[in-house]
CSV table of C-alpha atoms in Angstrom, one decimal:
chain,number,residue,atom,x,y,z
A,161,MET,CA,67.2,48.9,-55.5
A,162,LYS,CA,63.5,49.3,-56.7
A,163,THR,CA,62.1,46.5,-54.2
A,164,ILE,CA,63.6,49.4,-51.3
A,165,PHE,CA,62.1,51.7,-53.2
A,166,PHE,CA,58.6,50.7,-53.7
A,167,LEU,CA,58.8,49.2,-49.5
A,168,SER,CA,59.9,52.9,-48.2
A,169,LEU,CA,57.6,54.5,-50.3
A,170,PHE,CA,54.7,52.2,-49.0
A,171,SER,CA,56.0,52.3,-45.2
A,172,PHE,CA,55.4,56.5,-46.3
A,173,SER,CA,51.9,56.2,-47.5
A,174,LEU,CA,50.8,54.2,-43.9
A,175,VAL,CA,52.8,57.0,-41.7
A,176,VAL,CA,50.6,60.0,-44.1
A,177,THR,CA,47.7,57.8,-43.7
A,178,ALA,CA,48.1,57.6,-40.0
A,179,TRP,CA,48.8,60.7,-39.0
A,180,ALA,CA,45.8,62.0,-41.4
A,181,GLN,CA,43.7,59.7,-39.0
A,182,SER,CA,44.9,61.0,-35.4
A,183,PRO,CA,42.6,62.6,-33.1
A,184,GLN,CA,42.7,66.3,-33.0
A,185,ALA,CA,43.5,67.0,-28.9
A,186,ASP,CA,41.0,68.5,-26.8
A,187,ALA,CA,41.3,72.2,-26.3
A,188,LEU,CA,44.8,72.6,-27.0
A,189,VAL,CA,45.0,74.8,-29.5
A,190,THR,CA,40.9,75.4,-30.6
A,191,PRO,CA,39.0,76.2,-28.4
A,192,LYS,CA,35.5,73.6,-27.1
A,193,ILE,CA,32.5,75.5,-28.4
A,194,ALA,CA,29.3,74.1,-27.2
A,195,GLY,CA,26.5,74.7,-30.0
A,196,ARG,CA,23.6,76.2,-28.5
A,197,GLU,CA,19.7,75.7,-29.4
A,198,ILE,CA,17.2,78.6,-29.3
A,199,THR,CA,13.4,78.4,-29.7
A,200,VAL,CA,11.5,80.9,-31.9
A,201,GLY,CA,8.1,81.9,-31.5
A,202,GLY,CA,5.1,82.6,-29.1
A,203,LYS,CA,5.5,83.8,-25.4
A,204,ASP,CA,7.5,80.4,-24.0
A,205,ALA,CA,10.0,81.1,-26.9
A,206,ASP,CA,14.0,82.3,-26.2
A,207,VAL,CA,12.8,84.8,-28.9
A,208,GLN,CA,9.6,85.9,-29.1
A,209,GLY,CA,7.8,86.9,-32.1
A,210,PHE,CA,6.1,85.1,-35.5
A,211,ASN,CA,8.2,86.9,-38.2
A,212,ASN,CA,11.4,86.6,-40.8
A,213,GLN,CA,12.7,89.6,-38.1
A,214,SER,CA,12.9,86.5,-34.6
A,215,ILE,CA,13.8,84.2,-36.7
A,216,GLN,CA,16.9,86.3,-38.2
A,217,PHE,CA,17.8,87.2,-35.1
A,218,ALA,CA,17.7,83.7,-34.2
A,219,VAL,CA,20.1,82.9,-36.8
A,220,ASP,CA,22.8,85.5,-36.3
A,221,TYR,CA,22.8,84.3,-32.5
A,222,VAL,CA,23.1,80.6,-32.8
A,223,ALA,CA,25.8,81.3,-35.7
A,224,LYS,CA,28.6,82.6,-33.2
A,225,THR,CA,28.9,79.2,-32.2
A,226,GLY,CA,26.9,76.4,-34.9
A,227,GLY,CA,23.7,75.1,-33.4
A,228,VAL,CA,19.7,74.9,-33.7
A,229,VAL,CA,17.3,76.9,-34.2
A,230,LYS,CA,14.1,75.7,-33.4
A,231,LEU,CA,10.6,77.6,-34.7
A,232,ALA,CA,7.2,76.9,-33.4
A,233,SER,CA,4.0,75.7,-35.2
A,234,GLY,CA,2.5,78.7,-36.0
A,235,THR,CA,2.4,81.0,-39.0
A,236,TYR,CA,5.9,83.5,-39.5
A,237,ASN,CA,5.5,86.9,-41.0
A,238,ILE,CA,8.7,87.1,-44.5
A,239,VAL,CA,9.0,90.2,-45.2
A,240,ALA,CA,12.8,89.6,-46.7
A,241,PRO,CA,14.0,86.2,-46.6
A,242,VAL,CA,15.8,84.3,-43.5
A,243,ARG,CA,19.2,83.7,-44.5
A,244,LEU,CA,20.8,80.8,-43.4
A,245,LYS,CA,24.2,81.1,-41.7
A,246,SER,CA,27.3,78.3,-41.6
A,247,ASN,CA,26.3,75.6,-38.9
A,248,VAL,CA,23.1,76.4,-38.1
A,249,LYS,CA,19.7,74.2,-38.3
A,250,LEU,CA,16.6,75.7,-38.9
A,251,THR,CA,13.8,72.9,-38.0
A,252,GLY,CA,10.7,73.7,-37.7
A,253,SER,CA,8.1,71.4,-35.3
A,254,GLY,CA,6.3,70.1,-39.0
A,255,LYS,CA,4.6,71.4,-41.8
A,256,GLU,CA,2.4,73.8,-39.6
A,257,THR,CA,5.6,75.6,-39.0
A,258,ILE,CA,4.3,78.3,-41.9
A,259,LEU,CA,6.9,80.7,-43.0
A,260,LYS,CA,4.5,82.7,-45.6
A,261,ARG,CA,5.8,85.6,-47.7
A,262,ALA,CA,4.4,88.8,-46.9
A,263,GLU,CA,2.5,90.9,-49.8
A,264,GLY,CA,4.4,91.7,-53.1
A,265,VAL,CA,4.9,95.1,-53.6
A,266,GLN,CA,6.2,96.5,-56.8
A,267,THR,CA,6.9,100.2,-59.2
A,268,ASN,CA,8.2,101.8,-62.2
A,269,PHE,CA,11.5,103.9,-62.0
A,270,THR,CA,11.7,107.1,-62.8
A,271,VAL,CA,15.3,107.3,-63.5
A,272,ASP,CA,17.7,105.1,-65.3
A,273,ALA,CA,19.7,102.9,-62.6
A,274,ASP,CA,22.8,102.2,-63.9
A,275,TYR,CA,25.8,99.4,-63.1
A,276,GLY,CA,27.1,100.0,-59.8
A,277,GLU,CA,24.9,102.3,-58.3
A,278,LEU,CA,23.6,102.0,-55.0
A,279,LYS,CA,19.8,104.1,-55.1
A,280,ILE,CA,17.2,104.1,-57.5
A,281,THR,CA,14.3,106.6,-58.0
A,282,VAL,CA,11.6,105.3,-58.3
A,283,GLU,CA,7.6,106.5,-58.5
A,284,ASN,CA,6.1,105.8,-55.5
A,285,ALA,CA,8.3,104.1,-52.7
A,286,ASP,CA,5.6,103.8,-49.3
A,287,ASP,CA,4.9,100.7,-49.3
A,288,PHE,CA,8.9,99.4,-49.5
A,289,GLU,CA,10.6,99.1,-46.0
A,290,VAL,CA,14.4,99.1,-44.9
A,291,GLY,CA,15.5,95.7,-44.9
A,292,MET,CA,13.6,94.1,-47.5
A,293,LYS,CA,15.9,92.5,-50.2
A,294,VAL,CA,14.1,93.8,-54.0
A,295,GLN,CA,14.6,92.9,-57.9
A,296,VAL,CA,15.6,95.4,-60.3
A,297,THR,CA,15.4,94.7,-63.9
A,298,ASP,CA,14.2,96.2,-67.3
A,299,ALA,CA,12.7,94.7,-70.5
A,300,ASP,CA,15.8,93.5,-71.3
A,301,ASN,CA,17.6,92.5,-68.6
A,302,SER,CA,15.1,90.5,-66.7
A,303,SER,CA,16.1,87.0,-65.8
A,304,CYS,CA,19.1,85.0,-64.5
A,305,TRP,CA,22.5,87.0,-63.8
A,306,ASN,CA,20.9,89.6,-65.3
A,307,VAL,CA,18.6,90.6,-62.7
A,308,SER,CA,19.9,92.8,-60.2
A,309,THR,CA,18.9,91.9,-56.1
A,310,ALA,CA,19.5,93.8,-53.0
A,311,TYR,CA,18.9,94.9,-49.7
A,312,ILE,CA,17.1,97.8,-49.2
A,313,THR,CA,19.4,100.1,-46.7
A,314,ASP,CA,17.5,103.2,-46.8
A,315,ILE,CA,14.7,104.9,-48.1
A,316,VAL,CA,14.1,108.9,-48.8
A,317,ASP,CA,11.3,110.0,-50.7
A,318,ASN,CA,11.0,108.2,-53.7
A,319,VAL,CA,14.5,107.0,-53.9
A,320,ILE,CA,15.6,103.3,-52.9
A,321,TYR,CA,19.0,103.0,-51.3
A,322,ILE,CA,20.6,99.5,-51.4
A,323,ASP,CA,23.7,97.9,-50.1
A,324,LYS,CA,24.5,96.8,-53.4
A,325,GLY,CA,25.3,97.8,-56.7
A,326,LEU,CA,23.6,97.2,-59.8
A,327,ILE,CA,24.9,94.5,-62.2
A,328,ARG,CA,23.6,96.1,-65.8
A,329,ASP,CA,21.8,98.8,-66.8
A,330,TYR,CA,18.7,99.5,-66.1
A,331,ARG,CA,16.2,101.5,-68.5
A,332,SER,CA,13.6,103.7,-67.1
A,333,ASP,CA,11.9,104.0,-69.8
A,334,LYS,CA,11.9,100.0,-71.0
A,335,ASN,CA,9.7,98.7,-68.5
A,336,GLY,CA,12.3,99.4,-65.7
A,337,LEU,CA,11.1,97.7,-62.2
A,338,VAL,CA,12.0,97.2,-58.4
A,339,SER,CA,9.8,94.5,-56.3
A,340,ASN,CA,10.2,93.1,-53.1
A,341,ALA,CA,10.1,89.8,-54.7
A,342,SER,CA,12.5,87.4,-53.0
A,343,SER,CA,12.7,84.2,-51.6
A,344,VAL,CA,11.5,82.6,-48.4
A,345,ILE,CA,14.4,81.3,-47.1
A,346,GLU,CA,17.8,81.8,-48.4
A,347,VAL,CA,21.6,80.3,-47.8
A,348,LEU,CA,24.3,82.3,-49.5
A,349,ASP,CA,28.1,81.6,-49.0
A,350,ALA,CA,27.4,78.9,-46.8
A,351,GLU,CA,28.2,75.6,-45.3
A,352,ASN,CA,27.1,72.4,-42.8
A,353,ALA,CA,23.5,74.3,-42.8
A,354,GLU,CA,20.8,72.6,-42.5
A,355,ILE,CA,16.6,73.4,-43.3
A,356,SER,CA,14.1,70.9,-42.1
A,357,ASN,CA,10.3,70.1,-40.8
A,358,LEU,CA,8.8,72.9,-42.1
A,359,THR,CA,6.3,74.7,-44.8
A,360,ALA,CA,7.8,77.5,-47.1
A,361,ASP,CA,4.6,79.1,-48.4
A,362,GLY,CA,5.4,81.3,-51.1
A,363,ASN,CA,2.0,83.4,-50.8
A,364,ARG,CA,2.1,83.2,-55.2
A,365,ASP,CA,-1.6,84.9,-55.7
A,366,GLU,CA,0.2,88.7,-53.4
A,367,ASN,CA,3.4,88.1,-55.0
A,368,PHE,CA,5.3,89.2,-57.9
A,369,PHE,CA,7.6,86.8,-60.5
A,370,ALA,CA,11.1,85.6,-59.1
A,371,ASP,CA,13.5,85.1,-61.0
A,372,GLY,CA,15.0,82.0,-60.3
A,373,CYS,CA,18.4,82.3,-60.0
A,374,ASN,CA,18.7,84.7,-57.3
A,375,SER,CA,15.2,83.8,-55.5
A,376,ALA,CA,13.5,80.4,-55.2
A,377,GLY,CA,11.2,79.3,-52.8
A,378,ILE,CA,14.3,78.6,-50.8
A,379,LEU,CA,17.5,79.5,-52.6
A,380,ILE,CA,20.9,78.1,-52.5
A,381,LEU,CA,23.9,80.3,-53.4
A,382,ARG,CA,28.5,79.8,-53.6
A,383,SER,CA,27.2,77.0,-51.0
A,384,GLN,CA,28.4,73.6,-49.9
A,385,LYS,CA,27.1,70.6,-47.6
A,386,ILE,CA,23.2,72.0,-47.3
A,387,THR,CA,20.6,69.5,-46.8
A,388,VAL,CA,16.8,70.6,-46.9
A,389,ASP,CA,15.0,66.9,-45.1
A,390,ASN,CA,11.0,67.2,-44.7
A,391,VAL,CA,10.1,70.8,-45.8
A,392,HIS,CA,6.8,71.3,-47.8
A,393,VAL,CA,7.4,74.2,-50.3
A,394,LYS,CA,4.3,75.1,-51.6
A,395,ASP,CA,2.7,78.1,-54.4
A,396,PHE,CA,6.0,80.2,-54.6
A,397,ASN,CA,5.9,83.6,-57.9
A,398,GLY,CA,9.6,81.8,-59.0
A,399,GLU,CA,10.8,78.0,-58.8
A,400,GLY,CA,10.4,76.4,-55.3
A,401,ILE,CA,14.3,74.9,-54.9
A,402,SER,CA,17.1,76.5,-56.5
A,403,TRP,CA,20.7,76.0,-55.6
A,404,GLN,CA,23.7,77.5,-57.5
A,405,ILE,CA,27.4,77.8,-57.7
A,406,THR,CA,27.1,75.1,-54.7
A,407,GLU,CA,28.3,71.6,-54.1
A,408,ASN,CA,27.3,68.3,-51.9
A,409,ILE,CA,24.0,69.9,-51.9
A,410,THR,CA,20.9,67.9,-50.6
A,411,ILE,CA,17.0,67.6,-51.5
A,412,LYS,CA,14.9,64.9,-50.0
A,413,ASN,CA,11.6,63.7,-48.2
A,414,SER,CA,10.6,67.1,-49.4
A,415,GLU,CA,7.6,68.2,-51.2
A,416,ILE,CA,7.5,71.1,-54.4
A,417,SER,CA,4.1,72.2,-55.5
A,418,GLY,CA,2.3,75.0,-56.6
A,419,SER,CA,5.0,77.0,-59.0
A,420,GLY,CA,5.4,79.8,-60.7
A,421,ASN,CA,7.6,77.9,-62.9
A,422,THR,CA,10.2,74.9,-61.7
A,423,GLY,CA,10.0,72.7,-59.0
A,424,LEU,CA,13.6,72.6,-58.2
A,425,HIS,CA,16.6,73.7,-60.0
A,426,PRO,CA,20.5,73.0,-59.3
A,427,GLY,CA,23.0,74.5,-61.8
A,428,THR,CA,25.5,77.1,-62.8
A,429,GLY,CA,28.0,73.9,-62.0
A,430,SER,CA,26.4,71.9,-59.1
A,431,PRO,CA,28.4,69.0,-58.5
A,432,PHE,CA,27.3,66.5,-56.0
A,433,SER,CA,23.4,67.0,-55.7
A,434,VAL,CA,21.5,64.4,-53.7
A,435,ILE,CA,17.8,65.0,-54.7
A,436,ALA,CA,16.1,61.8,-52.7
A,437,ASN,CA,12.6,61.0,-51.8
A,438,ASN,CA,10.3,64.1,-52.5
A,439,ASP,CA,6.7,64.6,-54.2
A,440,VAL,CA,7.5,67.0,-57.0
A,441,HIS,CA,4.3,68.4,-58.5
A,442,ASN,CA,1.9,70.6,-60.0
A,443,ASN,CA,4.8,72.9,-61.2
A,444,ASP,CA,4.3,75.6,-64.0
A,445,GLN,CA,6.5,74.6,-65.6
A,446,ASP,CA,9.3,71.3,-65.6
A,447,GLY,CA,9.4,69.0,-62.1
A,448,LEU,CA,13.3,68.7,-61.9
A,449,PHE,CA,15.4,70.9,-64.9
A,450,ILE,CA,18.7,70.5,-64.2
A,451,CYS,CA,20.8,73.0,-65.2
A,452,TRP,CA,24.2,73.8,-66.3
A,453,ARG,CA,27.2,71.4,-65.0
A,454,VAL,CA,25.9,69.3,-62.5
A,455,TYR,CA,27.4,66.1,-62.3
A,456,GLN,CA,28.2,63.4,-60.3
A,457,SER,CA,24.6,63.4,-58.8
A,458,LYS,CA,21.9,61.2,-57.8
A,459,VAL,CA,18.6,61.7,-58.0
A,460,THR,CA,16.9,58.9,-56.7
A,461,GLY,CA,12.7,57.8,-55.3
A,462,ASN,CA,11.1,60.7,-56.3
A,463,GLN,CA,7.8,61.3,-57.7
A,464,PHE,CA,7.7,64.5,-60.8
A,465,HIS,CA,4.3,65.0,-62.0
A,466,SER,CA,1.1,66.7,-63.1
A,467,ASN,CA,4.2,69.9,-64.1
A,468,GLY,CA,3.3,71.5,-66.9
A,469,ARG,CA,6.9,71.0,-68.9
A,470,PHE,CA,8.3,68.0,-68.4
A,471,GLY,CA,9.2,66.0,-66.0
A,472,ILE,CA,13.0,65.5,-65.9
A,473,CYS,CA,14.8,68.0,-68.3
A,474,THR,CA,18.3,68.0,-67.5
A,475,GLY,CA,21.3,69.2,-70.9
A,476,HIS,CA,24.4,71.2,-70.5
A,477,LYS,CA,27.5,69.5,-69.6
A,478,ASP,CA,25.2,67.4,-67.0
A,479,VAL,CA,27.2,64.4,-66.5
A,480,ASP,CA,28.0,61.1,-64.7
A,481,VAL,CA,24.1,61.1,-63.0
A,482,LEU,CA,22.4,58.1,-61.7
A,483,PHE,CA,18.5,58.1,-62.4
A,484,GLU,CA,16.6,55.5,-60.0
A,485,ASN,CA,13.8,54.4,-58.6
A,486,ASN,CA,12.2,57.5,-59.8
A,487,HIS,CA,8.1,57.9,-60.9
A,488,ILE,CA,7.4,60.3,-63.3
A,489,PHE,CA,4.2,60.9,-64.8
A,490,ASP,CA,1.5,62.8,-66.1
A,491,ASN,CA,3.5,65.6,-67.0
A,492,LYS,CA,2.5,67.7,-69.8
A,493,SER,CA,5.1,67.2,-72.6
A,494,ASP,CA,8.1,64.9,-72.0
A,495,GLY,CA,8.5,62.6,-68.8
A,496,VAL,CA,11.9,62.9,-69.1
A,497,HIS,CA,13.9,65.6,-71.7
A,498,LEU,CA,17.8,65.7,-72.6
A,499,ARG,CA,17.4,69.5,-74.4
A,500,GLY,CA,19.5,69.9,-77.4
A,501,GLU,CA,23.7,70.2,-77.2
A,502,ARG,CA,26.6,70.3,-78.8
A,503,GLU,CA,28.7,67.3,-78.4
A,504,ALA,CA,31.2,69.1,-76.4
A,505,ASN,CA,28.3,69.5,-73.9
A,506,ALA,CA,25.8,67.4,-74.4
A,507,PRO,CA,25.3,65.0,-71.1
A,508,HIS,CA,27.0,62.1,-71.6
A,509,ARG,CA,27.5,58.6,-69.5
A,510,ASN,CA,23.6,59.5,-67.5
A,511,THR,CA,22.3,56.2,-66.5
A,512,PHE,CA,18.2,55.4,-65.5
A,513,VAL,CA,17.7,52.2,-63.4
A,514,LYS,CA,13.9,50.9,-62.4
A,515,ASN,CA,11.7,54.2,-63.6
A,516,ILE,CA,8.2,54.7,-64.4
A,517,ILE,CA,7.7,56.9,-67.2
A,518,GLU,CA,3.9,57.0,-67.6
A,519,ASN,CA,1.1,58.5,-69.3
A,520,ASN,CA,3.7,62.1,-70.2
A,521,GLY,CA,2.8,64.6,-72.6
A,522,ILE,CA,-1.2,65.1,-71.2
A,523,ASN,CA,-1.1,67.7,-73.1
A,524,GLY,CA,-1.8,66.7,-76.5
A,525,GLY,CA,1.7,64.8,-76.9
A,526,GLY,CA,4.8,64.1,-75.9
A,527,TYR,CA,7.2,61.1,-75.6
A,528,GLY,CA,7.8,59.2,-72.3
A,529,PHE,CA,11.3,59.9,-73.3
A,530,SER,CA,13.2,62.3,-76.0
A,531,VAL,CA,16.8,62.3,-76.8
A,532,ASN,CA,17.6,65.4,-78.3
A,533,SER,CA,21.9,65.8,-77.9
A,534,PRO,CA,24.1,63.8,-78.9
A,535,ALA,CA,25.0,62.4,-75.2
A,536,LYS,CA,27.2,59.0,-75.4
A,537,ASP,CA,27.3,56.3,-73.4
A,538,LEU,CA,23.4,56.9,-72.3
A,539,VAL,CA,21.7,53.8,-70.7
A,540,LEU,CA,18.5,53.1,-70.1
A,541,LYS,CA,17.8,50.0,-67.5
A,542,LYS,CA,14.7,48.2,-66.6
A,543,ASN,CA,12.6,50.9,-67.0
A,544,SER,CA,8.8,50.6,-67.1
A,545,PHE,CA,7.1,52.8,-70.1
A,546,LYS,CA,3.2,52.8,-69.4
A,547,ASN,CA,1.4,54.1,-71.3
A,548,SER,CA,-2.1,53.2,-70.3
A,549,ALA,CA,-3.4,56.5,-71.1
A,550,GLY,CA,-2.2,56.5,-75.1
A,551,THR,CA,-0.3,60.2,-73.9
A,552,GLN,CA,2.5,59.3,-75.1
A,553,LYS,CA,3.4,58.9,-78.7
A,554,ALA,CA,6.5,57.0,-78.1
A,555,ALA,CA,8.1,55.9,-74.8
A,556,ILE,CA,11.4,56.7,-76.6
A,557,TYR,CA,12.3,59.3,-79.1
A,558,ILE,CA,15.5,60.0,-80.8
A,559,HIS,CA,15.4,63.8,-82.7
A,560,PRO,CA,18.0,64.2,-85.8
A,561,ASP,CA,20.6,65.4,-83.6
A,562,GLY,CA,20.9,62.7,-80.7
A,563,LEU,CA,22.3,59.4,-80.3
A,564,GLN,CA,19.9,55.8,-79.7
A,565,PRO,CA,20.4,54.7,-75.9
A,566,LYS,CA,22.0,51.3,-75.3
A,567,LEU,CA,18.4,49.1,-73.8
A,568,ILE,CA,18.9,46.8,-70.8
A,569,ASP,CA,15.6,45.1,-70.2
A,570,ASN,CA,12.8,47.7,-69.6
A,571,ASN,CA,9.2,47.0,-70.6
A,572,PHE,CA,7.2,48.8,-72.9
A,573,ASP,CA,4.1,49.4,-72.7
A,574,LYS,CA,2.4,49.9,-76.6
A,575,HIS,CA,3.2,53.2,-78.0
A,576,GLU,CA,1.4,55.1,-81.3
A,577,LEU,CA,4.6,55.2,-82.5
A,578,GLY,CA,6.5,52.5,-81.1
A,579,GLU,CA,8.4,51.7,-78.9
A,580,MET,CA,12.1,53.6,-79.8
A,581,VAL,CA,11.3,55.7,-82.6
A,582,SER,CA,14.7,57.7,-84.5
A,583,ALA,CA,14.0,60.8,-86.5
A,584,LYS,CA,15.7,61.4,-89.8
A,585,LYS,CA,18.2,64.6,-90.6
A,586,SER,CA,16.7,66.6,-93.3
A,587,GLU,CA,18.7,66.6,-95.9
């Protein structure tokens, strides 16, 4: 009887598998629609004009069917973020295709801007425009999910009207500010989209600081199956590339430099991320800041160097991540830093294989690898800890609340404090 039941179950499984793999009928239920390609830029393009309005017109048009928006070489003036849509590929003609942020605008508001409001009374609205994206903050609400962002729908005298209600109460007497600080390109609530072969220039010297959860050189939010390939994100006054509340994001073959915050920032639940073959350097904070709940992801073949704090920083529930064949060097503090977390939230089961961790701590000393939380099953295998400049005080430093990783066939240069140092808990 058991044999018959097993055979029946097996046969049923084969039927289900065959059904799942069966081909779809050709244009029987779903219309067959050809993907389109539309060009943007010079006089010979389908859409002329070197600005975000021209790019956005093409994106919205192609989004109806899916397809490609091809940008000619040249510099595009970005007054408001280009908003990529599902099933659209935005591709340039190489790094000579430059999407450059326009000059920043900022003013204080004169009346408190309250939760849910759709208008803001400001000191001077002269330089704002309908269609701009704005950022609203005050001294108590100026970072991450406390920042409101919205698009301007109308301006009457010194009242700015917006398309989305404010998410906090903002005080005018606590340096309440409205600015046009926002992304160069953003992907919101989309899937199956790609950005490639272009430069996103944040024009940092002429723009105000933009919050990293709501804006970036490239911002990806509440989206899945998005690829950024062969893109240079440079000089953005905020984070280079930020992706939040996402699945299956791939950042590859790109350069991220000169950001006023971190270079790369996945977080707020972003599993299945792939970060491969990028050059991430000279950003004010970390090269790669892995925030909250980034799991089952890969970080391979990258260079993280010359950043203002850590090369790589990871922590809250960032588990089951593979770091392989990366070169992490010349960062001002630690090469790799595991943030302090309680055991339940620590970055467990992460594996570092064949990385070169070299000459970090150039701003007065740091560690090659710093473990600050009780991360279980942390494996370091076949890594090289190089220290020719003598800036790494220890190759591996275990803070009082950290757990010792499993070490397999690593190579160590001489370090002042030793290969692996464990700090003692104070009594």
